mmCIF file of C-alpha atoms and ligand atoms in Angstrom:
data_model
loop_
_atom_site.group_PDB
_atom_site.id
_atom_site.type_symbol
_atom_site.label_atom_id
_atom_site.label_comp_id
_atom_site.label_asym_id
_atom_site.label_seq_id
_atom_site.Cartn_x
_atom_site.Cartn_y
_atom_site.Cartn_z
ATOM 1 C CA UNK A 1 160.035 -49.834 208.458
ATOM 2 C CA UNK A 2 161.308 -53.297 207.279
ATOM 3 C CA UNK A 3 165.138 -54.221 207.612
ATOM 4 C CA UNK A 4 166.805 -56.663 205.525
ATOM 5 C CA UNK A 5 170.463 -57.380 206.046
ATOM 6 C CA UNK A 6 172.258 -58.320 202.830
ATOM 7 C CA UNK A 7 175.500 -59.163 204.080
ATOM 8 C CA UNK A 8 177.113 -58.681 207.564
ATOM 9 C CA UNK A 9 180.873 -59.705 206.719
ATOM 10 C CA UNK A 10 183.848 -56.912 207.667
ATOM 11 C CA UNK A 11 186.496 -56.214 204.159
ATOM 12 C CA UNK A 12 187.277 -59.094 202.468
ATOM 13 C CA UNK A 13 183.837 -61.333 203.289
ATOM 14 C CA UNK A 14 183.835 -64.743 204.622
ATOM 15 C CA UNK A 15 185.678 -66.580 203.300
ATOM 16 C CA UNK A 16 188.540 -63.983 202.036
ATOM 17 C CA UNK A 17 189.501 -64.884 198.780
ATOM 18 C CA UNK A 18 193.377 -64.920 199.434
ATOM 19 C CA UNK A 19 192.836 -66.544 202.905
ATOM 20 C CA UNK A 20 192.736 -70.107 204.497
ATOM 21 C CA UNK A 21 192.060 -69.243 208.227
ATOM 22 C CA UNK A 22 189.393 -71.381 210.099
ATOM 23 C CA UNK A 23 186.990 -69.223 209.597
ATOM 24 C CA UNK A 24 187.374 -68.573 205.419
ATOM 25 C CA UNK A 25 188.530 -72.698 205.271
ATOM 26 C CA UNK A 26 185.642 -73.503 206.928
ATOM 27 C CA UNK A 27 183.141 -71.241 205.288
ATOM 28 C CA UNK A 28 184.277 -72.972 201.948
ATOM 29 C CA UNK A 29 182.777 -76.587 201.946
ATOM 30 C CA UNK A 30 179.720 -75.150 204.339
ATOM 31 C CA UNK A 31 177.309 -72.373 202.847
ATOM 32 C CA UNK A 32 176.015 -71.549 205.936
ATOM 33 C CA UNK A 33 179.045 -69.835 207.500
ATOM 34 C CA UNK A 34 179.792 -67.331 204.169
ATOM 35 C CA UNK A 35 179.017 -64.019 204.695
ATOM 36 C CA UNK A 36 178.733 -61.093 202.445
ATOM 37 C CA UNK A 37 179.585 -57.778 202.932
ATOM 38 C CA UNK A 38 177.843 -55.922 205.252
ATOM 39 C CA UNK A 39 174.861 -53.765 203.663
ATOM 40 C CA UNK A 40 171.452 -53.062 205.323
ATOM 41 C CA UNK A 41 168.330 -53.299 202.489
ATOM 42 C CA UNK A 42 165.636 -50.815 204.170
ATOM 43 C CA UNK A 43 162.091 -49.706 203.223
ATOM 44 C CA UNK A 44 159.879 -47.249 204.555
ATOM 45 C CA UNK A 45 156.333 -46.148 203.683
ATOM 46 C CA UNK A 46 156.770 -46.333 199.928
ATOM 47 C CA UNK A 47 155.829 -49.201 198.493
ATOM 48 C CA UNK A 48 158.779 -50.684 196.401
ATOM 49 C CA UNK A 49 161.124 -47.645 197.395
ATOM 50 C CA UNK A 50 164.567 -49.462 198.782
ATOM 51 C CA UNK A 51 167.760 -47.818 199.975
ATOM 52 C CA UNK A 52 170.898 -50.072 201.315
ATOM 53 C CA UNK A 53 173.081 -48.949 203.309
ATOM 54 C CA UNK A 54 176.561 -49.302 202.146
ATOM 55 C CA UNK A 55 177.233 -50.589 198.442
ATOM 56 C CA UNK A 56 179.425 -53.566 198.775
ATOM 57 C CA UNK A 57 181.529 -55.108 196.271
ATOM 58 C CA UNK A 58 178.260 -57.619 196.385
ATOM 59 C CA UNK A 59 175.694 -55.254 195.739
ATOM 60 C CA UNK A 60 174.559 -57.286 192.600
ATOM 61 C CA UNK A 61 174.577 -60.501 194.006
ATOM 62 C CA UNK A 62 173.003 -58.938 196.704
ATOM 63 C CA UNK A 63 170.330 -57.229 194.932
ATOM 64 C CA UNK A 64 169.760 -60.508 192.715
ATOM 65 C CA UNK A 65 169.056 -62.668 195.937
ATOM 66 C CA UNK A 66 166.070 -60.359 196.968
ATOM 67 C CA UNK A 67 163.067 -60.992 194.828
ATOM 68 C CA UNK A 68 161.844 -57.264 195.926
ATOM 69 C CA UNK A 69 164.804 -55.288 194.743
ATOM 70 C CA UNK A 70 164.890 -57.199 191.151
ATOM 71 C CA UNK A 71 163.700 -55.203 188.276
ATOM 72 C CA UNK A 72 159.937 -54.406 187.655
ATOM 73 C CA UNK A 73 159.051 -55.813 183.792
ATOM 74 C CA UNK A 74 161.002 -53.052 181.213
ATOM 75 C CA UNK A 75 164.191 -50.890 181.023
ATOM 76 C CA UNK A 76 166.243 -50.180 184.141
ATOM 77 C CA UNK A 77 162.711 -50.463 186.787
ATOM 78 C CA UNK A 78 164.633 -50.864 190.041
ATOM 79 C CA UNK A 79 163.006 -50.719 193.566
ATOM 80 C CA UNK A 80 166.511 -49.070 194.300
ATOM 81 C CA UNK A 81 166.185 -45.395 194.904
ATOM 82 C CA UNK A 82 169.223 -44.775 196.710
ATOM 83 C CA UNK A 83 172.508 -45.730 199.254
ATOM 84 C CA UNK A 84 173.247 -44.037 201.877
ATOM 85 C CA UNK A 85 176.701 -44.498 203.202
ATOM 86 C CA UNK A 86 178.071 -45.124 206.849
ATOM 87 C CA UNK A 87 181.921 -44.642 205.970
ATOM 88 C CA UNK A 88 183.821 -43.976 202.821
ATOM 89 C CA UNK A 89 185.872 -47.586 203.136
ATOM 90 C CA UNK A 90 185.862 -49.617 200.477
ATOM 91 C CA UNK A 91 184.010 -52.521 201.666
ATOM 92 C CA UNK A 92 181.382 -49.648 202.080
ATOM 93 C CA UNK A 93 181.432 -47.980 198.434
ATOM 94 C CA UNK A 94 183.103 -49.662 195.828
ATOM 95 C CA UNK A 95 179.669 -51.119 194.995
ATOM 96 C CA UNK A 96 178.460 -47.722 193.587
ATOM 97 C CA UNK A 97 181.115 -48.325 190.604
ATOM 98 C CA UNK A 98 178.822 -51.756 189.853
ATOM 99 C CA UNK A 99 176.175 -49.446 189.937
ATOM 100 C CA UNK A 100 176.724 -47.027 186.705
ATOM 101 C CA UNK A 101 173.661 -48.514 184.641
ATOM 102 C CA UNK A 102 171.536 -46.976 186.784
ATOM 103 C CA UNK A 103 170.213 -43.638 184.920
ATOM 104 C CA UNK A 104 170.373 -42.218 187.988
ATOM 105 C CA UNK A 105 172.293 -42.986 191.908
ATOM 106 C CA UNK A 106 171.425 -41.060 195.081
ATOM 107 C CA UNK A 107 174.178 -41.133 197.409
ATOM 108 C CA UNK A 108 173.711 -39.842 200.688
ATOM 109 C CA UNK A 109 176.848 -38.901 202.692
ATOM 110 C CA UNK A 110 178.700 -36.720 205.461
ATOM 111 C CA UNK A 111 181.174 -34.369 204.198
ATOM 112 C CA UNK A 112 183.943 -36.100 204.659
ATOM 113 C CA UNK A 113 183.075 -39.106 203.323
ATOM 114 C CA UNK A 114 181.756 -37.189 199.921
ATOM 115 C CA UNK A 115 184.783 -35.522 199.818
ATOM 116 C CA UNK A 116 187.101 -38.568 200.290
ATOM 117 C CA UNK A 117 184.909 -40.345 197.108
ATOM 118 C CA UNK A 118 185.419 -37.586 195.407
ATOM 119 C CA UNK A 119 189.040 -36.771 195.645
ATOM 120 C CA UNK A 120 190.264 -39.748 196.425
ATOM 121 C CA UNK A 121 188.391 -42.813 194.584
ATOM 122 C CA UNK A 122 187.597 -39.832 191.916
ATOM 123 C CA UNK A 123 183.623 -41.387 191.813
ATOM 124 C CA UNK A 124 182.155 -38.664 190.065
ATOM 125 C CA UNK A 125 184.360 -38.282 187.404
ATOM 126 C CA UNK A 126 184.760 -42.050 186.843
ATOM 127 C CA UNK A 127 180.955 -42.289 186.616
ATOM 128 C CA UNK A 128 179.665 -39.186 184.578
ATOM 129 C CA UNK A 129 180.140 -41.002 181.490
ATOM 130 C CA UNK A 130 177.891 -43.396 182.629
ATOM 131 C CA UNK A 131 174.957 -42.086 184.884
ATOM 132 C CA UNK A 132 173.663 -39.127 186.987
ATOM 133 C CA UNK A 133 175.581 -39.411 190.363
ATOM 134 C CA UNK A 134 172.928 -37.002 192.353
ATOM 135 C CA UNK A 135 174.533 -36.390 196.240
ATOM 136 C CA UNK A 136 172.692 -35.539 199.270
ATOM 137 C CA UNK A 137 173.966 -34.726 202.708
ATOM 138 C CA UNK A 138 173.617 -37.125 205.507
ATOM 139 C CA UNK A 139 172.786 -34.632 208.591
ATOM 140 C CA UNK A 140 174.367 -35.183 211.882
ATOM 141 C CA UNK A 141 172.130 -36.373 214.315
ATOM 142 C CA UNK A 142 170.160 -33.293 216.111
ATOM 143 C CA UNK A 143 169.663 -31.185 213.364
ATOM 144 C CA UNK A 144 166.916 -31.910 210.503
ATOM 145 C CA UNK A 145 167.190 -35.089 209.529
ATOM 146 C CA UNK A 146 166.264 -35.780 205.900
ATOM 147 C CA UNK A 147 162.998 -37.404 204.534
ATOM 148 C CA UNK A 148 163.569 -40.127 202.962
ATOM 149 C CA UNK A 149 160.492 -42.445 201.758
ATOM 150 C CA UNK A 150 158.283 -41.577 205.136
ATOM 151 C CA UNK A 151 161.546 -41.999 207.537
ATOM 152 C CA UNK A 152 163.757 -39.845 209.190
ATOM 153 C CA UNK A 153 167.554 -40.377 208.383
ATOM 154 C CA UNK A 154 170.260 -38.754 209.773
ATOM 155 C CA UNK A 155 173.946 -39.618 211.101
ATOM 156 C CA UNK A 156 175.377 -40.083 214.465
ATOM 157 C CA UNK A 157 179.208 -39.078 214.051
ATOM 158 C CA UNK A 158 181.021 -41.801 215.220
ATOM 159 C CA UNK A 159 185.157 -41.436 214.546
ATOM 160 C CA UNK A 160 187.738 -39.782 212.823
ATOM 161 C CA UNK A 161 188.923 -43.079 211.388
ATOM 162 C CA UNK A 162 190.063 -42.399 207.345
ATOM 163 C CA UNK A 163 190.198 -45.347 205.085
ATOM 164 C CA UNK A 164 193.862 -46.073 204.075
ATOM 165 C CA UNK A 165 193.746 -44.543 200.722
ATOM 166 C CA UNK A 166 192.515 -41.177 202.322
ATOM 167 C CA UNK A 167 194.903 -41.329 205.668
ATOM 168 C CA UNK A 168 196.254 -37.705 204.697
ATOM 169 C CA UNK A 169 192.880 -36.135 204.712
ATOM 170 C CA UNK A 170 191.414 -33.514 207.513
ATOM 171 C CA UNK A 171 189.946 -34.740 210.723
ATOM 172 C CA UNK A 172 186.377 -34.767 211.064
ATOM 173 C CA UNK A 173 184.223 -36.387 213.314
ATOM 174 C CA UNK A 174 181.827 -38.084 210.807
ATOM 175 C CA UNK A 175 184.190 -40.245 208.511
ATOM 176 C CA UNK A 176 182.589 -43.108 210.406
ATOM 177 C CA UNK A 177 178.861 -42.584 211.434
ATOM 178 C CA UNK A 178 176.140 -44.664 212.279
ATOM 179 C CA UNK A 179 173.265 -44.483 210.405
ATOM 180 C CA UNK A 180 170.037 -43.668 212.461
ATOM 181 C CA UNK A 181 167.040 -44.347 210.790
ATOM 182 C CA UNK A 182 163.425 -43.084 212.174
ATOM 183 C CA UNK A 183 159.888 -43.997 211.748
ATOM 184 C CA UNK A 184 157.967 -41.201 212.525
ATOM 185 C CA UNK A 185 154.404 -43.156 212.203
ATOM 186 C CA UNK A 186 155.702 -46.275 214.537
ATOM 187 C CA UNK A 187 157.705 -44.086 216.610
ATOM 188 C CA UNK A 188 160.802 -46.736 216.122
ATOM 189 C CA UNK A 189 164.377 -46.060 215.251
ATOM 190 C CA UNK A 190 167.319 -48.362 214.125
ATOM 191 C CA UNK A 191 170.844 -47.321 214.042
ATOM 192 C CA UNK A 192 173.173 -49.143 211.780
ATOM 193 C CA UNK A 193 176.717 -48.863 213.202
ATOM 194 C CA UNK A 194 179.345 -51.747 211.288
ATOM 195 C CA UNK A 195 182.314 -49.300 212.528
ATOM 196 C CA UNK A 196 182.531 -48.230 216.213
ATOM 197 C CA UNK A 197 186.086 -47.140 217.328
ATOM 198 C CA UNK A 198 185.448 -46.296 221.302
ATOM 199 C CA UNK A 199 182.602 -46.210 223.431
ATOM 200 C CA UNK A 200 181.593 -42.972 223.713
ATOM 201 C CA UNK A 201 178.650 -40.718 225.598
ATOM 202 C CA UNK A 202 177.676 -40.124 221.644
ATOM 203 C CA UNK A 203 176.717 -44.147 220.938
ATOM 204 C CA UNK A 204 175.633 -44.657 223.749
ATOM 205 C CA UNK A 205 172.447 -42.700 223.604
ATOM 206 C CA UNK A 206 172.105 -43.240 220.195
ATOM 207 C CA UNK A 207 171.837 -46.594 221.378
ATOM 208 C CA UNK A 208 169.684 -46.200 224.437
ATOM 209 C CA UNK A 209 166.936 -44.655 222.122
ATOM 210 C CA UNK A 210 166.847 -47.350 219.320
ATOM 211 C CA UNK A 211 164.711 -50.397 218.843
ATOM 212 C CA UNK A 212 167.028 -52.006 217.059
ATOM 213 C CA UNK A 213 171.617 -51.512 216.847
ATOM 214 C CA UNK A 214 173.393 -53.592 214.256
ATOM 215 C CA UNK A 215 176.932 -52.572 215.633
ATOM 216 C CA UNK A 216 180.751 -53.368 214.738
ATOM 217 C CA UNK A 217 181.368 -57.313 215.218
ATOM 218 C CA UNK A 218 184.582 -57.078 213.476
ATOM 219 C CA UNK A 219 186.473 -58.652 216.542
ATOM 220 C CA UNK A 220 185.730 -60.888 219.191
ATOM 221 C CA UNK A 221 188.635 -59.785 221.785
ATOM 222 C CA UNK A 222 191.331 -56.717 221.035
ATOM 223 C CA UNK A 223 194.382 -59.163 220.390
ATOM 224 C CA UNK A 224 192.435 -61.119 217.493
ATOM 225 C CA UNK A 225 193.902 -59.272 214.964
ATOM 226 C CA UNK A 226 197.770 -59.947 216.154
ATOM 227 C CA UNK A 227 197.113 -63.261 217.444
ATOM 228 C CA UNK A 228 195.918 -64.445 213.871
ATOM 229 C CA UNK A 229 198.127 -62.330 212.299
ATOM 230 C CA UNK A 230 196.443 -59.928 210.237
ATOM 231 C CA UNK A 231 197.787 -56.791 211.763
ATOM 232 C CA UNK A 232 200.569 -55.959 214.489
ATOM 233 C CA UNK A 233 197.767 -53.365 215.639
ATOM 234 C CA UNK A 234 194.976 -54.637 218.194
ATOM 235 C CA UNK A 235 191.527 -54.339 217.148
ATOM 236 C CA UNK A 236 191.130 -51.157 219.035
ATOM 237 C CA UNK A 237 194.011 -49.578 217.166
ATOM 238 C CA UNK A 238 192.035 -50.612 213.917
ATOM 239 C CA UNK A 239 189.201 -48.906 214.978
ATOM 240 C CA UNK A 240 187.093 -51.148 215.842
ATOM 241 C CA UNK A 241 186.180 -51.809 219.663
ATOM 242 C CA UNK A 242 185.784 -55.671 220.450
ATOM 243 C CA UNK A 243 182.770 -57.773 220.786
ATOM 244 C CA UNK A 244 184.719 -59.389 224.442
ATOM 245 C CA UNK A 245 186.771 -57.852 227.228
ATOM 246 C CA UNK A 246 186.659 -55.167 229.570
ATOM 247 C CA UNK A 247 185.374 -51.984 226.900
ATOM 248 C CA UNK A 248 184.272 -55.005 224.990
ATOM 249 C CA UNK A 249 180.921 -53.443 223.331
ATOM 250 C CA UNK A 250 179.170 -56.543 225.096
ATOM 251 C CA UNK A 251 179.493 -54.940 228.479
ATOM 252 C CA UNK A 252 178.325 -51.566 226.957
ATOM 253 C CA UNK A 253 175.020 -53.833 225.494
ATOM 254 C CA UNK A 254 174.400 -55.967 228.389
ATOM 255 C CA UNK A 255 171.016 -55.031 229.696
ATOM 256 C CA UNK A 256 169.450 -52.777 227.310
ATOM 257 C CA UNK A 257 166.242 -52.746 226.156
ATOM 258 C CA UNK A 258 166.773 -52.675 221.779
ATOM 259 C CA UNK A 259 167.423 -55.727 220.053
ATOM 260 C CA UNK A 260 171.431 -55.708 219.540
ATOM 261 C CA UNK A 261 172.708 -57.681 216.000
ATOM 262 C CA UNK A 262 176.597 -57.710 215.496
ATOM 263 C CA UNK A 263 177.674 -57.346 211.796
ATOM 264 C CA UNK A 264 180.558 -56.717 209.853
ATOM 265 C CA UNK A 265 182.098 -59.720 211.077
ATOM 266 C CA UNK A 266 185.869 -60.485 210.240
ATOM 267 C CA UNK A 267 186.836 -63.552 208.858
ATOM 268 C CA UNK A 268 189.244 -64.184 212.061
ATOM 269 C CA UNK A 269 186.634 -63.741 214.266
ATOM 270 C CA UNK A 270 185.118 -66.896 215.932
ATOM 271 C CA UNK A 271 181.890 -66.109 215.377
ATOM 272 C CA UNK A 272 181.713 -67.094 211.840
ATOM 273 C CA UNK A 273 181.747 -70.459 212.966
ATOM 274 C CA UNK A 274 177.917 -70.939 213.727
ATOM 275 C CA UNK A 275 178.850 -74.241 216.679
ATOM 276 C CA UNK A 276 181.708 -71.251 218.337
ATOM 277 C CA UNK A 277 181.062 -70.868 222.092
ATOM 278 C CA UNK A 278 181.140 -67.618 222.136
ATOM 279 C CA UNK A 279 177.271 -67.724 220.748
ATOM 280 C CA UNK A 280 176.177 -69.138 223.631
ATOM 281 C CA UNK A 281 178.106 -65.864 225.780
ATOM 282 C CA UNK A 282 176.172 -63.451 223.495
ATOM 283 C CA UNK A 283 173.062 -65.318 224.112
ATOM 284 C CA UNK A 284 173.457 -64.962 227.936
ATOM 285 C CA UNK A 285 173.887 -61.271 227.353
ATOM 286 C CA UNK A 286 170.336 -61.098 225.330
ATOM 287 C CA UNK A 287 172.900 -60.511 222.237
ATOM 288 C CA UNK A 288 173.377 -62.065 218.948
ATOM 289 C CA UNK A 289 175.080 -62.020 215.573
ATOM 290 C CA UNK A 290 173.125 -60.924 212.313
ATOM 291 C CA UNK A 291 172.446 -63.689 210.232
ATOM 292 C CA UNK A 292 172.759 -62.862 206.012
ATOM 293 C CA UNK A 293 168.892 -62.049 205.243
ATOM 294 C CA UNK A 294 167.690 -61.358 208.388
ATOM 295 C CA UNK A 295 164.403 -59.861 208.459
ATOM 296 C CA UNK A 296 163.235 -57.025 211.127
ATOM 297 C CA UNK A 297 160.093 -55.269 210.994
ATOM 298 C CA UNK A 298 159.756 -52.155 213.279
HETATM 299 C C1 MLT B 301 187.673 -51.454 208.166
HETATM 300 O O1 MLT B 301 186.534 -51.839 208.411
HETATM 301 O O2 MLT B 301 188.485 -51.226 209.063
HETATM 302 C C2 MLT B 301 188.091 -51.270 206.767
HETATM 303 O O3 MLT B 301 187.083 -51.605 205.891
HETATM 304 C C3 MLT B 301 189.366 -51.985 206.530
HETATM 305 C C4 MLT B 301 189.650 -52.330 205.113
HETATM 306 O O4 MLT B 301 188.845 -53.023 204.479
HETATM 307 O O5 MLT B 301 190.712 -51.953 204.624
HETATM 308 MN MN1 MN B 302 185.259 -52.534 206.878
HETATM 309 ZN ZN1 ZN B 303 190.336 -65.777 206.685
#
């Protein structure tokens, strides 16, 4: 399977529209520190048969900067065959509004996160007028994971977290879920995780028996999000475990054997500054930070 990240920024991107912090003032004279939203472009056995993960509000810039997911010669030829969706946040889905010439969208999705589309951003009904909104489940992890262009997809339930706009909905354990994608012919798996709340027994299999983990880089350390003044909560409390500290998901990562990419990176965090120290920690821990259009064949 081939991997392509398309973006690897948290809501907002880098640099935030409404924001001057170092890391959005400094991403605006230097190209090389913006970052998109995060999205994964992946391709399995099928020639010229893409899914992303997550539609961002970049999808079309993001689809326009990849030669291979550009319209074929005629009407409406897209390599795009379908998203499949980690989360029902808005950084993860208010791309498949920008999405409505399409004939046709498969959306794969837990439960939850059709439901809180459905009722709550009202997708299907917004987009009937305009194209064939076809949904598939995304199956939790250990049952039968769905076939999708020669690999094995499924979803490791990862929180409870609700986006804001659905915060009155039921619990469930997969409104945040990593995607964990198999190749049955190679034998490799990749798990795309952009929103990890706690360490838990649950990820950390998942990521024992991957190849390759983009995981949640929203933070660097648990006070970022107070000390910058975004929130009053910590980054734990936003649901989303930090890169540093103690639980930091570094510690968790130290030592194992897959290739480890952070993504969904905030705009407060350090690490959008490409000279920030904290690279060099990562790289002593055999980790890194996904760079936008980062290739990885497995
Ligand atoms: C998150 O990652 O926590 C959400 O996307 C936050 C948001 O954009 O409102
Ligand atoms: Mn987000
Ligand atoms: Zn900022």
């Amino acid at each position: 399977m081939l991997l392509r990240t398309l973006g690897t920024a948290a809501g907002g991107g880098v640099p935030q529209w409404n924001c001057a912090c170092p890391g959005c003032a400094g991403a605006r004279p230097h190209p090389g520190w913006r970052r998109q939203h995060d999205c994964l472009a992946v391709l399995g056995d099928a020639p010229g048969a893409w899914c992303l993960v997550n539609a961002t509000p970049d999808i079309t810039t993001q689809l326009q900067g990849q030669p291979e997911l550009r319209p074929a010669a005629g009407q409406k030829r897209t390599p795009l065959v379908r998203v499949l969706l980690t989360d029902a946040e808005l950084d993860h889905t208010l791309g498949l509004f920008q999405l409505r010439e399409a004939d046709r969208i498969e959306v794969l999705a837990t439960p939850p996160v059709r439901a809180a589309l459905t009722e709550g951003l009202h997708v299907d009904r917004v987009l009937a007028p305009y194209t064939d909104l076809v949904w598939r489940d995304l199956p939790p992890h250990g049952e039968p994971p769905v076939d999708l262009s020669g690999l094995q997809v499924s979803a490791v339930p990862l929180s409870s977290k609700r986006p804001r706009y659905a915060a009155h909905a039921d619990e469930h354990p997969a409104w945040s879920s990593a995607v964990r994608l198999h190749d049955p012919d190679s034998g490799t798996t990749a798990l795309y995780a952009p929103a990890l709340a706690a360490w838990s027994d649950t990820i950390e299999a998942a990521v024992a028996d991957a190849d390759a983990v983009f995981l949640d880089g929203t933070f660097w350390d648990d006070d970022e999000p107070r000390r910058t003044g975004i929130s009053r909560r910590t980054a734990t409390g936003m649901g989303h475990l930090p890169i540093d500290g103690p639980d930091g998901t570094a510690s968790h990562l130290n030592g194992i054997g897959a290739r480890c990419l952070y993504t969904h990176l905030n705009n407060t965090n350090p690490l959008v500054d490409p000279s920030a120290p904290q690279h060099k920690e990562l790289a002593a821990l055999g980790l890194a930070v996904a760079g936008e259009g980062m290739e990885i064949s497995l």
